[in-house]
């Protein structure tokens, strides 16, 4: 079921024409479909139903409070990578006891706050980190569940920036050192090693890297249990791929069909940390064509969104489908769709055949729900766009457009003292 579709020539989100949303909230703007989020979450949840499991939505993928609150209502847990994300989860009414904390550089302050809130467990990525956590837990007189993030050395066929399960990356600990790491952690105060964690990368469209991971982790869990470790959970991470262009990723059902026969004999509760799979195709970036610039050799559609709003095309060479919000012309033309930011890397598409367009036309940049707004910046002093949450047949502001005042507010105190000290600058 696609909740983004054309209806009488207008591209709609849950039946609401996107030009109406643009008229009300302006452009550029992110628009999210609640029904899509629900649909994707429930597909995976149902597919995993044959085994005890907990889905921990990856907060970094899209951390808008409306999405987090909705995930909490659906019963989801959360995968966080910072203290800021914990703050967001709690603010959105998320359940701390379903939070897992990953990341290679957790600070002791973040550890303390997380233990205070009563999070489910920490995914440990190095022994010095485990020692730091043990110290904090000892000071607080609290026992803490830990998973060890194992790097299984598999290489999913995805962009090298989002491959994390190869031994050359900074993530996790090598599988051949796993036993020693568990033994060391087992000797540390207050730490309860109870899980194995793997997250091998992102936008994985094949099943094989997951199977390879399970083939390596199954025997490891057995070996750990043989040595007396009480391993109750296996966290398979996120990474499930989605359709941006012509990918044909496995469905949740097909994914579960392939992995569950390997998970069942492990006798664990399965955790997963999907991000992109849940929200990637639940959002579009709505933008308006400012100018058409034909240089003779190239035709540029200059739009009001920029790389500061959506960096994926230039950062990863990512493909995002671009559709006219109003279908007007059957005639196609080849465009570079570019933004106003002063960088050659400021583009959304190159040499793309799109319905002929004119200044003032609206475009929907598809599949922008994951790693879109969360990676937005204020580069070129551009206010970040609003996030519009479509729910129950109504668009609502989940985050308002930033103002110029927002952009300088954190500097205002600073400028006072700089200006009052003018003698330094010969003023
Ligand atoms: C980013 C991340 C995820 C989510 O990845 P997706 O590809 O969006 O599903 C899950 N787990 C960890 C540890 C991550 O860093």
mmCIF file with all atom_site columns, N, CA and C in Angstrom, residues 60-106:
data_model
loop_
_atom_site.group_PDB
_atom_site.id
_atom_site.type_symbol
_atom_site.label_atom_id
_atom_site.label_alt_id
_atom_site.label_comp_id
_atom_site.label_asym_id
_atom_site.label_entity_id
_atom_site.label_seq_id
_atom_site.pdbx_PDB_ins_code
_atom_site.Cartn_x
_atom_site.Cartn_y
_atom_site.Cartn_z
_atom_site.occupancy
_atom_site.B_iso_or_equiv
_atom_site.pdbx_formal_charge
_atom_site.auth_seq_id
_atom_site.auth_comp_id
_atom_site.auth_asym_id
_atom_site.auth_atom_id
_atom_site.pdbx_PDB_model_num
ATOM 1   N N  . UNK A 1 60  ? 18.194 7.866  15.285 1.00 0.00 ? 60  UNK A N  1
ATOM 2   C CA . UNK A 1 60  ? 18.975 8.805  14.480 1.00 0.00 ? 60  UNK A CA 1
ATOM 3   C C  . UNK A 1 60  ? 18.430 8.953  13.064 1.00 0.00 ? 60  UNK A C  1
ATOM 4   N N  . UNK A 1 61  ? 17.646 7.966  12.613 1.00 0.00 ? 61  UNK A N  1
ATOM 5   C CA . UNK A 1 61  ? 17.131 7.975  11.240 1.00 0.00 ? 61  UNK A CA 1
ATOM 6   C C  . UNK A 1 61  ? 16.145 9.120  11.000 1.00 0.00 ? 61  UNK A C  1
ATOM 7   N N  . UNK A 1 62  ? 15.283 9.334  11.955 1.00 0.00 ? 62  UNK A N  1
ATOM 8   C CA . UNK A 1 62  ? 14.372 10.483 11.941 1.00 0.00 ? 62  UNK A CA 1
ATOM 9   C C  . UNK A 1 62  ? 13.873 10.655 13.368 1.00 0.00 ? 62  UNK A C  1
ATOM 10  N N  . UNK A 1 63  ? 14.326 11.718 14.025 1.00 0.00 ? 63  UNK A N  1
ATOM 11  C CA . UNK A 1 63  ? 14.099 11.818 15.466 1.00 0.00 ? 63  UNK A CA 1
ATOM 12  C C  . UNK A 1 63  ? 13.027 12.835 15.832 1.00 0.00 ? 63  UNK A C  1
ATOM 13  N N  . UNK A 1 64  ? 12.204 13.215 14.860 1.00 0.00 ? 64  UNK A N  1
ATOM 14  C CA . UNK A 1 64  ? 11.125 14.155 15.187 1.00 0.00 ? 64  UNK A CA 1
ATOM 15  C C  . UNK A 1 64  ? 10.244 13.571 16.304 1.00 0.00 ? 64  UNK A C  1
ATOM 16  N N  . UNK A 1 65  ? 9.866  14.425 17.260 1.00 0.00 ? 65  UNK A N  1
ATOM 17  C CA . UNK A 1 65  ? 9.097  13.950 18.417 1.00 0.00 ? 65  UNK A CA 1
ATOM 18  C C  . UNK A 1 65  ? 7.782  13.295 17.997 1.00 0.00 ? 65  UNK A C  1
ATOM 19  N N  . UNK A 1 66  ? 7.167  13.791 16.922 1.00 0.00 ? 66  UNK A N  1
ATOM 20  C CA . UNK A 1 66  ? 5.895  13.208 16.482 1.00 0.00 ? 66  UNK A CA 1
ATOM 21  C C  . UNK A 1 66  ? 6.100  11.751 16.075 1.00 0.00 ? 66  UNK A C  1
ATOM 22  N N  . UNK A 1 67  ? 7.202  11.492 15.384 1.00 0.00 ? 67  UNK A N  1
ATOM 23  C CA . UNK A 1 67  ? 7.487  10.114 14.969 1.00 0.00 ? 67  UNK A CA 1
ATOM 24  C C  . UNK A 1 67  ? 7.803  9.247  16.181 1.00 0.00 ? 67  UNK A C  1
ATOM 25  N N  . UNK A 1 68  ? 8.629  9.785  17.100 1.00 0.00 ? 68  UNK A N  1
ATOM 26  C CA . UNK A 1 68  ? 8.984  9.000  18.286 1.00 0.00 ? 68  UNK A CA 1
ATOM 27  C C  . UNK A 1 68  ? 7.741  8.695  19.115 1.00 0.00 ? 68  UNK A C  1
ATOM 28  N N  . UNK A 1 69  ? 6.862  9.688  19.276 1.00 0.00 ? 69  UNK A N  1
ATOM 29  C CA . UNK A 1 69  ? 5.631  9.468  20.058 1.00 0.00 ? 69  UNK A CA 1
ATOM 30  C C  . UNK A 1 69  ? 4.774  8.412  19.373 1.00 0.00 ? 69  UNK A C  1
ATOM 31  N N  . UNK A 1 70  ? 4.714  8.476  18.057 1.00 0.00 ? 70  UNK A N  1
ATOM 32  C CA . UNK A 1 70  ? 3.915  7.485  17.334 1.00 0.00 ? 70  UNK A CA 1
ATOM 33  C C  . UNK A 1 70  ? 4.515  6.089  17.485 1.00 0.00 ? 70  UNK A C  1
ATOM 34  N N  . UNK A 1 71  ? 5.833  5.976  17.370 1.00 0.00 ? 71  UNK A N  1
ATOM 35  C CA . UNK A 1 71  ? 6.486  4.670  17.545 1.00 0.00 ? 71  UNK A CA 1
ATOM 36  C C  . UNK A 1 71  ? 6.213  4.135  18.954 1.00 0.00 ? 71  UNK A C  1
ATOM 37  N N  . UNK A 1 72  ? 6.274  5.015  19.951 1.00 0.00 ? 72  UNK A N  1
ATOM 38  C CA . UNK A 1 72  ? 6.014  4.583  21.323 1.00 0.00 ? 72  UNK A CA 1
ATOM 39  C C  . UNK A 1 72  ? 4.584  4.034  21.435 1.00 0.00 ? 72  UNK A C  1
ATOM 40  N N  . UNK A 1 73  ? 3.637  4.732  20.786 1.00 0.00 ? 73  UNK A N  1
ATOM 41  C CA . UNK A 1 73  ? 2.242  4.257  20.813 1.00 0.00 ? 73  UNK A CA 1
ATOM 42  C C  . UNK A 1 73  ? 2.106  2.893  20.161 1.00 0.00 ? 73  UNK A C  1
ATOM 43  N N  . UNK A 1 74  ? 2.921  2.650  19.132 1.00 0.00 ? 74  UNK A N  1
ATOM 44  C CA . UNK A 1 74  ? 2.853  1.357  18.451 1.00 0.00 ? 74  UNK A CA 1
ATOM 45  C C  . UNK A 1 74  ? 3.492  0.240  19.278 1.00 0.00 ? 74  UNK A C  1
ATOM 46  N N  . UNK A 1 75  ? 4.176  0.633  20.347 1.00 0.00 ? 75  UNK A N  1
ATOM 47  C CA . UNK A 1 75  ? 4.809  -0.367 21.215 1.00 0.00 ? 75  UNK A CA 1
ATOM 48  C C  . UNK A 1 75  ? 6.285  -0.562 20.946 1.00 0.00 ? 75  UNK A C  1
ATOM 49  N N  . UNK A 1 76  ? 6.846  0.271  20.089 1.00 0.00 ? 76  UNK A N  1
ATOM 50  C CA . UNK A 1 76  ? 8.241  0.112  19.715 1.00 0.00 ? 76  UNK A CA 1
ATOM 51  C C  . UNK A 1 76  ? 9.177  0.510  20.848 1.00 0.00 ? 76  UNK A C  1
ATOM 52  N N  . UNK A 1 77  ? 10.354 -0.116 20.870 1.00 0.00 ? 77  UNK A N  1
ATOM 53  C CA . UNK A 1 77  ? 11.461 0.361  21.677 1.00 0.00 ? 77  UNK A CA 1
ATOM 54  C C  . UNK A 1 77  ? 12.301 1.295  20.821 1.00 0.00 ? 77  UNK A C  1
ATOM 55  N N  . UNK A 1 78  ? 13.468 1.700  21.343 1.00 0.00 ? 78  UNK A N  1
ATOM 56  C CA . UNK A 1 78  ? 14.291 2.680  20.636 1.00 0.00 ? 78  UNK A CA 1
ATOM 57  C C  . UNK A 1 78  ? 15.767 2.316  20.714 1.00 0.00 ? 78  UNK A C  1
ATOM 58  N N  . UNK A 1 79  ? 16.450 2.570  19.600 1.00 0.00 ? 79  UNK A N  1
ATOM 59  C CA . UNK A 1 79  ? 17.893 2.418  19.546 1.00 0.00 ? 79  UNK A CA 1
ATOM 60  C C  . UNK A 1 79  ? 18.471 3.823  19.496 1.00 0.00 ? 79  UNK A C  1
ATOM 61  N N  . UNK A 1 80  ? 19.247 4.193  20.519 1.00 0.00 ? 80  UNK A N  1
ATOM 62  C CA . UNK A 1 80  ? 19.796 5.549  20.570 1.00 0.00 ? 80  UNK A CA 1
ATOM 63  C C  . UNK A 1 80  ? 21.311 5.513  20.413 1.00 0.00 ? 80  UNK A C  1
ATOM 64  N N  . UNK A 1 81  ? 21.870 6.648  19.987 1.00 0.00 ? 81  UNK A N  1
ATOM 65  C CA . UNK A 1 81  ? 23.325 6.745  19.858 1.00 0.00 ? 81  UNK A CA 1
ATOM 66  C C  . UNK A 1 81  ? 23.886 7.967  20.574 1.00 0.00 ? 81  UNK A C  1
ATOM 67  N N  . UNK A 1 82  ? 23.041 8.635  21.398 1.00 0.00 ? 82  UNK A N  1
ATOM 68  C CA . UNK A 1 82  ? 23.542 9.787  22.150 1.00 0.00 ? 82  UNK A CA 1
ATOM 69  C C  . UNK A 1 82  ? 22.597 10.113 23.295 1.00 0.00 ? 82  UNK A C  1
ATOM 70  N N  . UNK A 1 83  ? 23.112 10.925 24.224 1.00 0.00 ? 83  UNK A N  1
ATOM 71  C CA . UNK A 1 83  ? 22.271 11.411 25.311 1.00 0.00 ? 83  UNK A CA 1
ATOM 72  C C  . UNK A 1 83  ? 21.142 12.278 24.794 1.00 0.00 ? 83  UNK A C  1
ATOM 73  N N  . UNK A 1 84  ? 21.407 13.013 23.734 1.00 0.00 ? 84  UNK A N  1
ATOM 74  C CA . UNK A 1 84  ? 20.364 13.854 23.133 1.00 0.00 ? 84  UNK A CA 1
ATOM 75  C C  . UNK A 1 84  ? 19.199 13.010 22.637 1.00 0.00 ? 84  UNK A C  1
ATOM 76  N N  . UNK A 1 85  ? 19.516 11.857 22.058 1.00 0.00 ? 85  UNK A N  1
ATOM 77  C CA . UNK A 1 85  ? 18.435 10.989 21.582 1.00 0.00 ? 85  UNK A CA 1
ATOM 78  C C  . UNK A 1 85  ? 17.638 10.398 22.736 1.00 0.00 ? 85  UNK A C  1
ATOM 79  N N  . UNK A 1 86  ? 18.315 10.106 23.858 1.00 0.00 ? 86  UNK A N  1
ATOM 80  C CA . UNK A 1 86  ? 17.579 9.626  25.033 1.00 0.00 ? 86  UNK A CA 1
ATOM 81  C C  . UNK A 1 86  ? 16.600 10.713 25.498 1.00 0.00 ? 86  UNK A C  1
ATOM 82  N N  . UNK A 1 87  ? 17.083 11.948 25.516 1.00 0.00 ? 87  UNK A N  1
ATOM 83  C CA . UNK A 1 87  ? 16.239 13.081 25.915 1.00 0.00 ? 87  UNK A CA 1
ATOM 84  C C  . UNK A 1 87  ? 15.000 13.156 25.031 1.00 0.00 ? 87  UNK A C  1
ATOM 85  N N  . UNK A 1 88  ? 15.197 13.009 23.735 1.00 0.00 ? 88  UNK A N  1
ATOM 86  C CA . UNK A 1 88  ? 14.056 13.045 22.807 1.00 0.00 ? 88  UNK A CA 1
ATOM 87  C C  . UNK A 1 88  ? 13.062 11.904 23.069 1.00 0.00 ? 88  UNK A C  1
ATOM 88  N N  . UNK A 1 89  ? 13.605 10.702 23.256 1.00 0.00 ? 89  UNK A N  1
ATOM 89  C CA . UNK A 1 89  ? 12.729 9.530  23.478 1.00 0.00 ? 89  UNK A CA 1
ATOM 90  C C  . UNK A 1 89  ? 11.861 9.751  24.715 1.00 0.00 ? 89  UNK A C  1
ATOM 91  N N  . UNK A 1 90  ? 12.488 10.232 25.792 1.00 0.00 ? 90  UNK A N  1
ATOM 92  C CA . UNK A 1 90  ? 11.736 10.425 27.030 1.00 0.00 ? 90  UNK A CA 1
ATOM 93  C C  . UNK A 1 90  ? 10.712 11.540 26.866 1.00 0.00 ? 90  UNK A C  1
ATOM 94  N N  . UNK A 1 91  ? 11.120 12.599 26.166 1.00 0.00 ? 91  UNK A N  1
ATOM 95  C CA . UNK A 1 91  ? 10.231 13.726 25.902 1.00 0.00 ? 91  UNK A CA 1
ATOM 96  C C  . UNK A 1 91  ? 8.992  13.270 25.118 1.00 0.00 ? 91  UNK A C  1
ATOM 97  N N  . UNK A 1 92  ? 9.197  12.303 24.231 1.00 0.00 ? 92  UNK A N  1
ATOM 98  C CA . UNK A 1 92  ? 8.106  11.830 23.374 1.00 0.00 ? 92  UNK A CA 1
ATOM 99  C C  . UNK A 1 92  ? 7.258  10.766 24.072 1.00 0.00 ? 92  UNK A C  1
ATOM 100 N N  . UNK A 1 93  ? 7.583  10.458 25.317 1.00 0.00 ? 93  UNK A N  1
ATOM 101 C CA . UNK A 1 93  ? 6.797  9.467  26.039 1.00 0.00 ? 93  UNK A CA 1
ATOM 102 C C  . UNK A 1 93  ? 7.247  8.040  25.795 1.00 0.00 ? 93  UNK A C  1
ATOM 103 N N  . UNK A 1 94  ? 8.469  7.870  25.285 1.00 0.00 ? 94  UNK A N  1
ATOM 104 C CA . UNK A 1 94  ? 9.009  6.534  25.056 1.00 0.00 ? 94  UNK A CA 1
ATOM 105 C C  . UNK A 1 94  ? 9.341  5.847  26.380 1.00 0.00 ? 94  UNK A C  1
ATOM 106 N N  . UNK A 1 95  ? 9.386  4.529  26.330 1.00 0.00 ? 95  UNK A N  1
ATOM 107 C CA . UNK A 1 95  ? 9.611  3.720  27.517 1.00 0.00 ? 95  UNK A CA 1
ATOM 108 C C  . UNK A 1 95  ? 11.113 3.427  27.636 1.00 0.00 ? 95  UNK A C  1
ATOM 109 N N  . UNK A 1 96  ? 11.746 3.988  28.690 1.00 0.00 ? 96  UNK A N  1
ATOM 110 C CA . UNK A 1 96  ? 13.199 3.827  28.845 1.00 0.00 ? 96  UNK A CA 1
ATOM 111 C C  . UNK A 1 96  ? 13.594 2.352  28.930 1.00 0.00 ? 96  UNK A C  1
ATOM 112 N N  . UNK A 1 97  ? 12.712 1.530  29.474 1.00 0.00 ? 97  UNK A N  1
ATOM 113 C CA . UNK A 1 97  ? 13.077 0.119  29.640 1.00 0.00 ? 97  UNK A CA 1
ATOM 114 C C  . UNK A 1 97  ? 13.119 -0.624 28.305 1.00 0.00 ? 97  UNK A C  1
ATOM 115 N N  . UNK A 1 98  ? 12.781 0.080  27.198 1.00 0.00 ? 98  UNK A N  1
ATOM 116 C CA . UNK A 1 98  ? 12.924 -0.525 25.868 1.00 0.00 ? 98  UNK A CA 1
ATOM 117 C C  . UNK A 1 98  ? 13.987 0.197  25.042 1.00 0.00 ? 98  UNK A C  1
ATOM 118 N N  . UNK A 1 99  ? 14.913 0.876  25.716 1.00 0.00 ? 99  UNK A N  1
ATOM 119 C CA . UNK A 1 99  ? 15.936 1.635  24.992 1.00 0.00 ? 99  UNK A CA 1
ATOM 120 C C  . UNK A 1 99  ? 17.271 0.898  25.008 1.00 0.00 ? 99  UNK A C  1
ATOM 121 N N  . UNK A 1 100 ? 17.871 0.726  23.831 1.00 0.00 ? 100 UNK A N  1
ATOM 122 C CA . UNK A 1 100 ? 19.239 0.208  23.755 1.00 0.00 ? 100 UNK A CA 1
ATOM 123 C C  . UNK A 1 100 ? 20.140 1.329  23.243 1.00 0.00 ? 100 UNK A C  1
ATOM 124 N N  . UNK A 1 101 ? 21.359 1.401  23.802 1.00 0.00 ? 101 UNK A N  1
ATOM 125 C CA . UNK A 1 101 ? 22.254 2.524  23.556 1.00 0.00 ? 101 UNK A CA 1
ATOM 126 C C  . UNK A 1 101 ? 23.504 2.019  22.837 1.00 0.00 ? 101 UNK A C  1
ATOM 127 N N  . UNK A 1 102 ? 23.676 2.425  21.569 1.00 0.00 ? 102 UNK A N  1
ATOM 128 C CA . UNK A 1 102 ? 24.829 2.015  20.766 1.00 0.00 ? 102 UNK A CA 1
ATOM 129 C C  . UNK A 1 102 ? 25.744 3.208  20.505 1.00 0.00 ? 102 UNK A C  1
ATOM 130 N N  . UNK A 1 103 ? 26.879 2.958  19.898 1.00 0.00 ? 103 UNK A N  1
ATOM 131 C CA . UNK A 1 103 ? 27.787 4.043  19.537 1.00 0.00 ? 103 UNK A CA 1
ATOM 132 C C  . UNK A 1 103 ? 29.168 3.828  20.125 1.00 0.00 ? 103 UNK A C  1
ATOM 133 N N  . UNK A 1 104 ? 30.211 4.230  19.386 1.00 0.00 ? 104 UNK A N  1
ATOM 134 C CA . UNK A 1 104 ? 31.583 3.926  19.814 1.00 0.00 ? 104 UNK A CA 1
ATOM 135 C C  . UNK A 1 104 ? 32.123 4.920  20.843 1.00 0.00 ? 104 UNK A C  1
ATOM 136 N N  . UNK A 1 105 ? 31.424 6.049  21.038 1.00 0.00 ? 105 UNK A N  1
ATOM 137 C CA . UNK A 1 105 ? 32.017 7.085  21.894 1.00 0.00 ? 105 UNK A CA 1
ATOM 138 C C  . UNK A 1 105 ? 31.085 7.631  22.954 1.00 0.00 ? 105 UNK A C  1
ATOM 139 N N  . UNK A 1 106 ? 30.460 6.753  23.722 1.00 0.00 ? 106 UNK A N  1
ATOM 140 C CA . UNK A 1 106 ? 29.555 7.229  24.781 1.00 0.00 ? 106 UNK A CA 1
ATOM 141 C C  . UNK A 1 106 ? 30.375 7.896  25.889 1.00 0.00 ? 106 UNK A C  1
#
